[in-house]
XYZ file of C-alpha atoms in Angstrom:
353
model
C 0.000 0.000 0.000
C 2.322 2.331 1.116
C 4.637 1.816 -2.200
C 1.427 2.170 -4.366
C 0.908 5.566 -2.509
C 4.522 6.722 -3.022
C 4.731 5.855 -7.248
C 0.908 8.179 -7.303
C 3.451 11.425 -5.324
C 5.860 10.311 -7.917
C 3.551 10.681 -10.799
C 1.327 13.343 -8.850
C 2.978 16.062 -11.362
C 2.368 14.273 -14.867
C -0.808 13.133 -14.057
C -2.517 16.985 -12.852
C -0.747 18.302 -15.932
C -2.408 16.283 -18.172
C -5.450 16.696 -16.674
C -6.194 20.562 -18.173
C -4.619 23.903 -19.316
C -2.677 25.101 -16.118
C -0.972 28.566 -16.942
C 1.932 27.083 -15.066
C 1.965 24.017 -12.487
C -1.062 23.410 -9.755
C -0.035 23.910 -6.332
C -0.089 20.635 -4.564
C -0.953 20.250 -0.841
C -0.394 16.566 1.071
C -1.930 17.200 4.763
C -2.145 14.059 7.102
C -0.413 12.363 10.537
C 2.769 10.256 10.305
C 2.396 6.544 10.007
C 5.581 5.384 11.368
C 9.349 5.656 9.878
C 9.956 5.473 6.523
C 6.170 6.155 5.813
C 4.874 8.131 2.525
C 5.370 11.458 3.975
C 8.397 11.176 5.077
C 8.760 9.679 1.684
C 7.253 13.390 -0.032
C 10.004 15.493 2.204
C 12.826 12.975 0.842
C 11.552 13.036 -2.751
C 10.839 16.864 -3.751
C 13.692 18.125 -0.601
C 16.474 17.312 -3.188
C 18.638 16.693 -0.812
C 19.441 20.803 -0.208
C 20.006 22.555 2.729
C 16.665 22.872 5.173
C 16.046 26.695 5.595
C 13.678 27.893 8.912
C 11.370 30.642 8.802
C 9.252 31.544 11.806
C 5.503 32.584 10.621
C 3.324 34.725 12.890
C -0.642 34.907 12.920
C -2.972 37.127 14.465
C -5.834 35.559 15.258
C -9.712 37.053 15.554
C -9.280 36.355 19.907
C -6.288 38.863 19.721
C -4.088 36.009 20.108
C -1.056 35.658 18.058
C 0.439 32.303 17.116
C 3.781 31.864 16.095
C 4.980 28.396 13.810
C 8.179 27.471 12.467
C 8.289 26.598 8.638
C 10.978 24.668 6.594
C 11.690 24.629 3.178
C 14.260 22.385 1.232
C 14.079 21.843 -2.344
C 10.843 22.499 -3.955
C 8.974 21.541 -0.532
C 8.085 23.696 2.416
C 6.814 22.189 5.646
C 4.564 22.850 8.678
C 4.322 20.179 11.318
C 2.484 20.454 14.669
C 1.769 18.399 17.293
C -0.650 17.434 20.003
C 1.736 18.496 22.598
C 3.777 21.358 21.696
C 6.472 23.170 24.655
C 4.153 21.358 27.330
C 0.749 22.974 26.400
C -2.040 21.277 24.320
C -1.980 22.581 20.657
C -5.795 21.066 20.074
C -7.322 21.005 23.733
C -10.517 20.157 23.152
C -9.942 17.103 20.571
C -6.453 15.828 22.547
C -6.828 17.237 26.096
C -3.073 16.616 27.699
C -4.585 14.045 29.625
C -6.308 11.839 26.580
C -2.471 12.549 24.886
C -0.561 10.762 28.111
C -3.143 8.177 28.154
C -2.205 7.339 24.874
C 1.899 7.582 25.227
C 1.433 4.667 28.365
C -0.940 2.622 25.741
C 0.818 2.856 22.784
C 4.120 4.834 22.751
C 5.009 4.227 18.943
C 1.131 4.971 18.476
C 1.378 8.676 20.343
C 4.521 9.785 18.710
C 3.525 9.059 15.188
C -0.105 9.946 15.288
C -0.119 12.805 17.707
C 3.330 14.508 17.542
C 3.813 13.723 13.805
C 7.152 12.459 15.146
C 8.330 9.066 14.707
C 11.620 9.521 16.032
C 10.125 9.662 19.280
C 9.226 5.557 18.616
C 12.776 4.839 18.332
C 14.078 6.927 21.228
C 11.672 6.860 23.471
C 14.068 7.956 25.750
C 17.353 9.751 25.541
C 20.263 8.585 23.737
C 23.454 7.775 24.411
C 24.665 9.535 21.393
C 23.094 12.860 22.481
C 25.701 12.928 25.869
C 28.521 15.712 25.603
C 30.874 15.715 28.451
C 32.865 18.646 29.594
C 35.915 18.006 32.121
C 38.413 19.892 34.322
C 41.812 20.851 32.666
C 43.532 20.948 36.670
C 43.564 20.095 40.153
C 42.597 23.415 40.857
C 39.047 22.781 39.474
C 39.114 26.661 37.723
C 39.349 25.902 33.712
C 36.640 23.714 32.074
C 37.304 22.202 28.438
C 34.928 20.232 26.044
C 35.303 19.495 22.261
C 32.831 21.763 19.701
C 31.312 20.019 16.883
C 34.058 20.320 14.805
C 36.194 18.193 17.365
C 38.558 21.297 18.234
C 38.820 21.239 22.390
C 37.532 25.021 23.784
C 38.764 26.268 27.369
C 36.578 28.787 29.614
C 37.681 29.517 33.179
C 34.587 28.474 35.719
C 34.685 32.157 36.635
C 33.328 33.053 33.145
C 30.413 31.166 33.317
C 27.288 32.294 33.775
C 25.953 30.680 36.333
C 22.004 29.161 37.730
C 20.889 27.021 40.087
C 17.083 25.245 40.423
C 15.967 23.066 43.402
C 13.012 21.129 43.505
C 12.466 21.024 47.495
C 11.008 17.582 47.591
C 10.494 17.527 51.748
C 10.392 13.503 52.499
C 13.088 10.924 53.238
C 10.110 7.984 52.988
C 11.591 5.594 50.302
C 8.926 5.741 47.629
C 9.066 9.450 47.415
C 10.522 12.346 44.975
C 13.862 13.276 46.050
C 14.895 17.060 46.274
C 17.040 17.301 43.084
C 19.141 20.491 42.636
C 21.017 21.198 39.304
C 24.037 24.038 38.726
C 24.057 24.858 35.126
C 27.325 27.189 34.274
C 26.444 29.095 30.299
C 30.187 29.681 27.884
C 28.582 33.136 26.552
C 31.570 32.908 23.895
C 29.814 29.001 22.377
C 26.449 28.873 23.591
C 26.638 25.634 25.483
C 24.913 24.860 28.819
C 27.432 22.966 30.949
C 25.932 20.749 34.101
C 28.100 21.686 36.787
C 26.243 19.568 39.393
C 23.139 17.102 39.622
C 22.237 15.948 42.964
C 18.821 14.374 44.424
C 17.999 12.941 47.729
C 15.330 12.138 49.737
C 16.280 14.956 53.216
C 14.293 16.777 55.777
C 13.577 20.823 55.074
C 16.368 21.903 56.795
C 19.065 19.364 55.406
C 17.913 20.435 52.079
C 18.146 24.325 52.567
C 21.816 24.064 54.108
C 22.626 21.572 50.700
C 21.087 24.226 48.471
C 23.122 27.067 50.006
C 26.219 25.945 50.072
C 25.894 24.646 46.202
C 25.150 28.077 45.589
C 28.372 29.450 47.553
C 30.816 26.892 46.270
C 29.776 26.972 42.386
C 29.320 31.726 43.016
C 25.479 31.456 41.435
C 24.151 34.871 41.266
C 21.117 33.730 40.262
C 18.986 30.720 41.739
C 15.831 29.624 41.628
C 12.770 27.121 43.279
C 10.000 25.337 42.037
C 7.043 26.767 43.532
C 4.506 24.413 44.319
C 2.042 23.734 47.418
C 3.835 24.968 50.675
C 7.162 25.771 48.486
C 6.662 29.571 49.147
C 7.303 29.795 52.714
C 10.876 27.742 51.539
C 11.951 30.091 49.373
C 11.668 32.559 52.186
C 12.972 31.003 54.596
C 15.857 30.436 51.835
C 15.938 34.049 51.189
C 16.329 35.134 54.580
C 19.110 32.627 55.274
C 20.821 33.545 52.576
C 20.417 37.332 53.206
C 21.627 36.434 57.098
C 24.602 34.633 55.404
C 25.599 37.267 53.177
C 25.487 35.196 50.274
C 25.082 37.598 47.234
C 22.409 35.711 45.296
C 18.855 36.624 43.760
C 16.780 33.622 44.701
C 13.515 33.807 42.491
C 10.725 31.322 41.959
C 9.626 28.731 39.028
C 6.351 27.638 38.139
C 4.914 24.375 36.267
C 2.769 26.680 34.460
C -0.046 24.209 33.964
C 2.304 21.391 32.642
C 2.845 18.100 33.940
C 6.158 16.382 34.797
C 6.742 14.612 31.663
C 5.960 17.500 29.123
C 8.653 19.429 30.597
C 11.544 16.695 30.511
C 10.715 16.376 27.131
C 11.318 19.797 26.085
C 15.306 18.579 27.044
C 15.065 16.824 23.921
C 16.329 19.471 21.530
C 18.715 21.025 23.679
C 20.715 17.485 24.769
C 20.177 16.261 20.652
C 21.431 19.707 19.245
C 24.811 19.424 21.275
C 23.783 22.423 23.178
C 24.410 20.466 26.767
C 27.368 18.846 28.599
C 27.367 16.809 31.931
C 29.737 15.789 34.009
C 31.620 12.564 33.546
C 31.010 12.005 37.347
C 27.128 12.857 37.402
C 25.942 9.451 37.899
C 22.364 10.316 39.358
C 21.473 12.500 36.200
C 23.055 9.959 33.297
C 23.106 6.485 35.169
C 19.637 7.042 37.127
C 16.944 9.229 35.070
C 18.589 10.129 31.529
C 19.642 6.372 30.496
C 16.141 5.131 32.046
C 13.696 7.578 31.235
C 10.312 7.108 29.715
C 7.148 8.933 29.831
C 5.807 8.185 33.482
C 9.609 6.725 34.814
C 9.329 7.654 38.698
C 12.231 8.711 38.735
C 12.962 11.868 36.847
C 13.632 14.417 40.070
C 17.425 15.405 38.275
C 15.854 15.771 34.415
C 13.082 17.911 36.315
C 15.069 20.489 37.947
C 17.360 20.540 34.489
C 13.958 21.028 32.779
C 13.780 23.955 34.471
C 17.363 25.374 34.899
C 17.141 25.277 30.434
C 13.874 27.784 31.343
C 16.467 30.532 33.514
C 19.890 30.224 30.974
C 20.884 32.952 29.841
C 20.491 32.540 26.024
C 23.259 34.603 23.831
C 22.382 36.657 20.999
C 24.552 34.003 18.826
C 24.238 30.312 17.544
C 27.320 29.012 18.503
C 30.815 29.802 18.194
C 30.179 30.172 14.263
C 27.691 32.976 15.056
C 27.886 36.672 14.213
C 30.340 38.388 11.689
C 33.536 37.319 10.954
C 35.108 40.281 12.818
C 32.542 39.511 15.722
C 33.964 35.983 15.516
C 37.370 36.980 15.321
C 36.935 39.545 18.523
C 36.024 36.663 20.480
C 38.036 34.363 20.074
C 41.093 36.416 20.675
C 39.232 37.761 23.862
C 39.288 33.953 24.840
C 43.128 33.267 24.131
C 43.615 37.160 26.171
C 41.593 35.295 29.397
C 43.425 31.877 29.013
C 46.794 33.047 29.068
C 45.711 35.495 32.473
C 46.639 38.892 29.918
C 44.975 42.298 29.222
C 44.134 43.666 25.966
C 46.560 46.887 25.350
């Protein structure tokens, strides 16, 4: 069936032709829901893409509500592409057909099923969870612990001293030590403003008492020099992040501690927003970080229990800093040029004349 249906989109152009006077060629539209790998449509974006570069445009729509909605178009070849999905950045793109809750029902039924027929990605069948491939590790060049170095995509090894990172922090102040509950996870992400990468400076989760977790938190914050961290905010969670705020302020620890919100989305639809980020080679982990690769990124699944470390990260990838660049290959040449010289300048300890 599905070979009889790509031979008609090979013959789709001869056979409209021929069927009247067209002052040029009839646009043709193919709408539908992937089938699975390999199907027909994936089939159409192999056939008329040519194998050229993709190019990304970003349409915007004002809607009669007041509303506007903003999609991302691609066009290769002599096809351009708009693909949506049931669950888009955690929030339902078609609530009243595919409420979240009819989509997650659906993912613990039929995982293949949901990712093909719902997020019109069938990559997500074959992953399912994270891959190994996607891990990027970053490592210390001394004893000292104060230069970082990890390889760019181009396998060339780049340098940044810890001090030039722009630092966050996010806790999740899970308050149990039972054994079948969450466990407060904290994560330290440290941004290389001169790349664009998101380096995990430290993952930790365990199952503590208010107090145990506060102290924890706190000194993470004073050993890594965050300026900026933040807490989920959920249920009793406000009265911790004042009682962090005034420990902090008693401690004179320089830090803005701010809140985080689910925002209406469930567990799972934020971990998967990680997808992109860890895929694109846009984050590094630790070697060492055991309880975020070993524990929740190697097992993960829609609905895994444990997922406290991939939450708080979730989160932390909200709060980066995000520079005005795409990579180290971003800006003009002279822009390019500027910083990488800056870079040599801070790795050798020397000032610019």
């Amino acid at each position: 069936l599905m070979e009889r249906a790509n031979r008609w989109v090979n013959q789709s152009k001869p056979l409209l032709s021929n069927a009247g006077n067209f002052p040029g060629f009839p646009f043709r539209g193919f709408m539908g829901t992937r089938w699975w790998m390999g199907d027909s449509y994936e089939h159409i974006e192999e056939s008329f893409g040519l194998g050229q570069p993709v190019k990304r445009f970003r349409l915007r729509v004002r809607l009669s509500n007041g509303k506007t909605v903003h999609r991302e178009v691609t066009r290769q070849g002599k096809i351009a592409v708009l693909k949506m999905a049931a669950i888009e950045n955690g929030i339902e793109t078609f609530p009243k057909i595919w409420p979240i809750e009819a989509v997650e029902e659906m993912r613990f039924a039929d995982p293949e099923l949901a990712a093909c027929n719902l997020q019109n990605n069938p990559s997500d069948a074959a992953i399912r969870t994270f891959s190994d491939d996607w891990l990027r590790y970053w490592r210390f060049t001394n004893e000292k612990a104060d230069t970082i170095t990890y390889k760019l995509e181009d396998g060339r090894n780049h340098y940044v001293k810890v001090d030039e990172l722009i630092k966050r922090a996010v806790t999740d102040p899970a308050f149990s030590t039972s054994g079948d509950s969450s466990r407060a996870a904290c994560v330290v992400t440290g941004t290389d403003m001169e790349t664009g990468k998101h380096l995990v400076l430290e993952a930790t989760a365990k199952r503590q008492d208010p107090e145990d977790n506060l102290e924890d938190y706190l000194n993470i914050i004073q050993r890594w020099g965050v300026r900026v961290a933040y807490v989920e905010l959920a249920g009793q969670q406000l009265a911790y992040l004042q009682w962090l705020q005034r420990e902090a302020s008693k401690r004179g620890i320089p830090v803005s501690l701010e809140k985080v919100t689910p925002g209406g989305r469930r567990k799972d639809a934020r971990i998967e927003t990680l997808f992109i980020p860890f895929k694109q080679g846009e984050l590094y982990v630790g070697h060492g970080q055991s309880v975020l690769i070993d524990d929740e990124y190697r097992h993960w699944r829609p609905g895994s229990r444990r997922a406290d470390v991939l939450d708080a990260l979730a989160y932390a990838m909200e709060v980066v800093p995000k520079p005005a660049f795409s990579g180290e290959h971003g800006g003009s040449a002279k822009e390019r040029s500027q910083r990488q010289l800056g870079a040599y300048f801070r790795r050798r300890g020397l000032q610019r004349a």
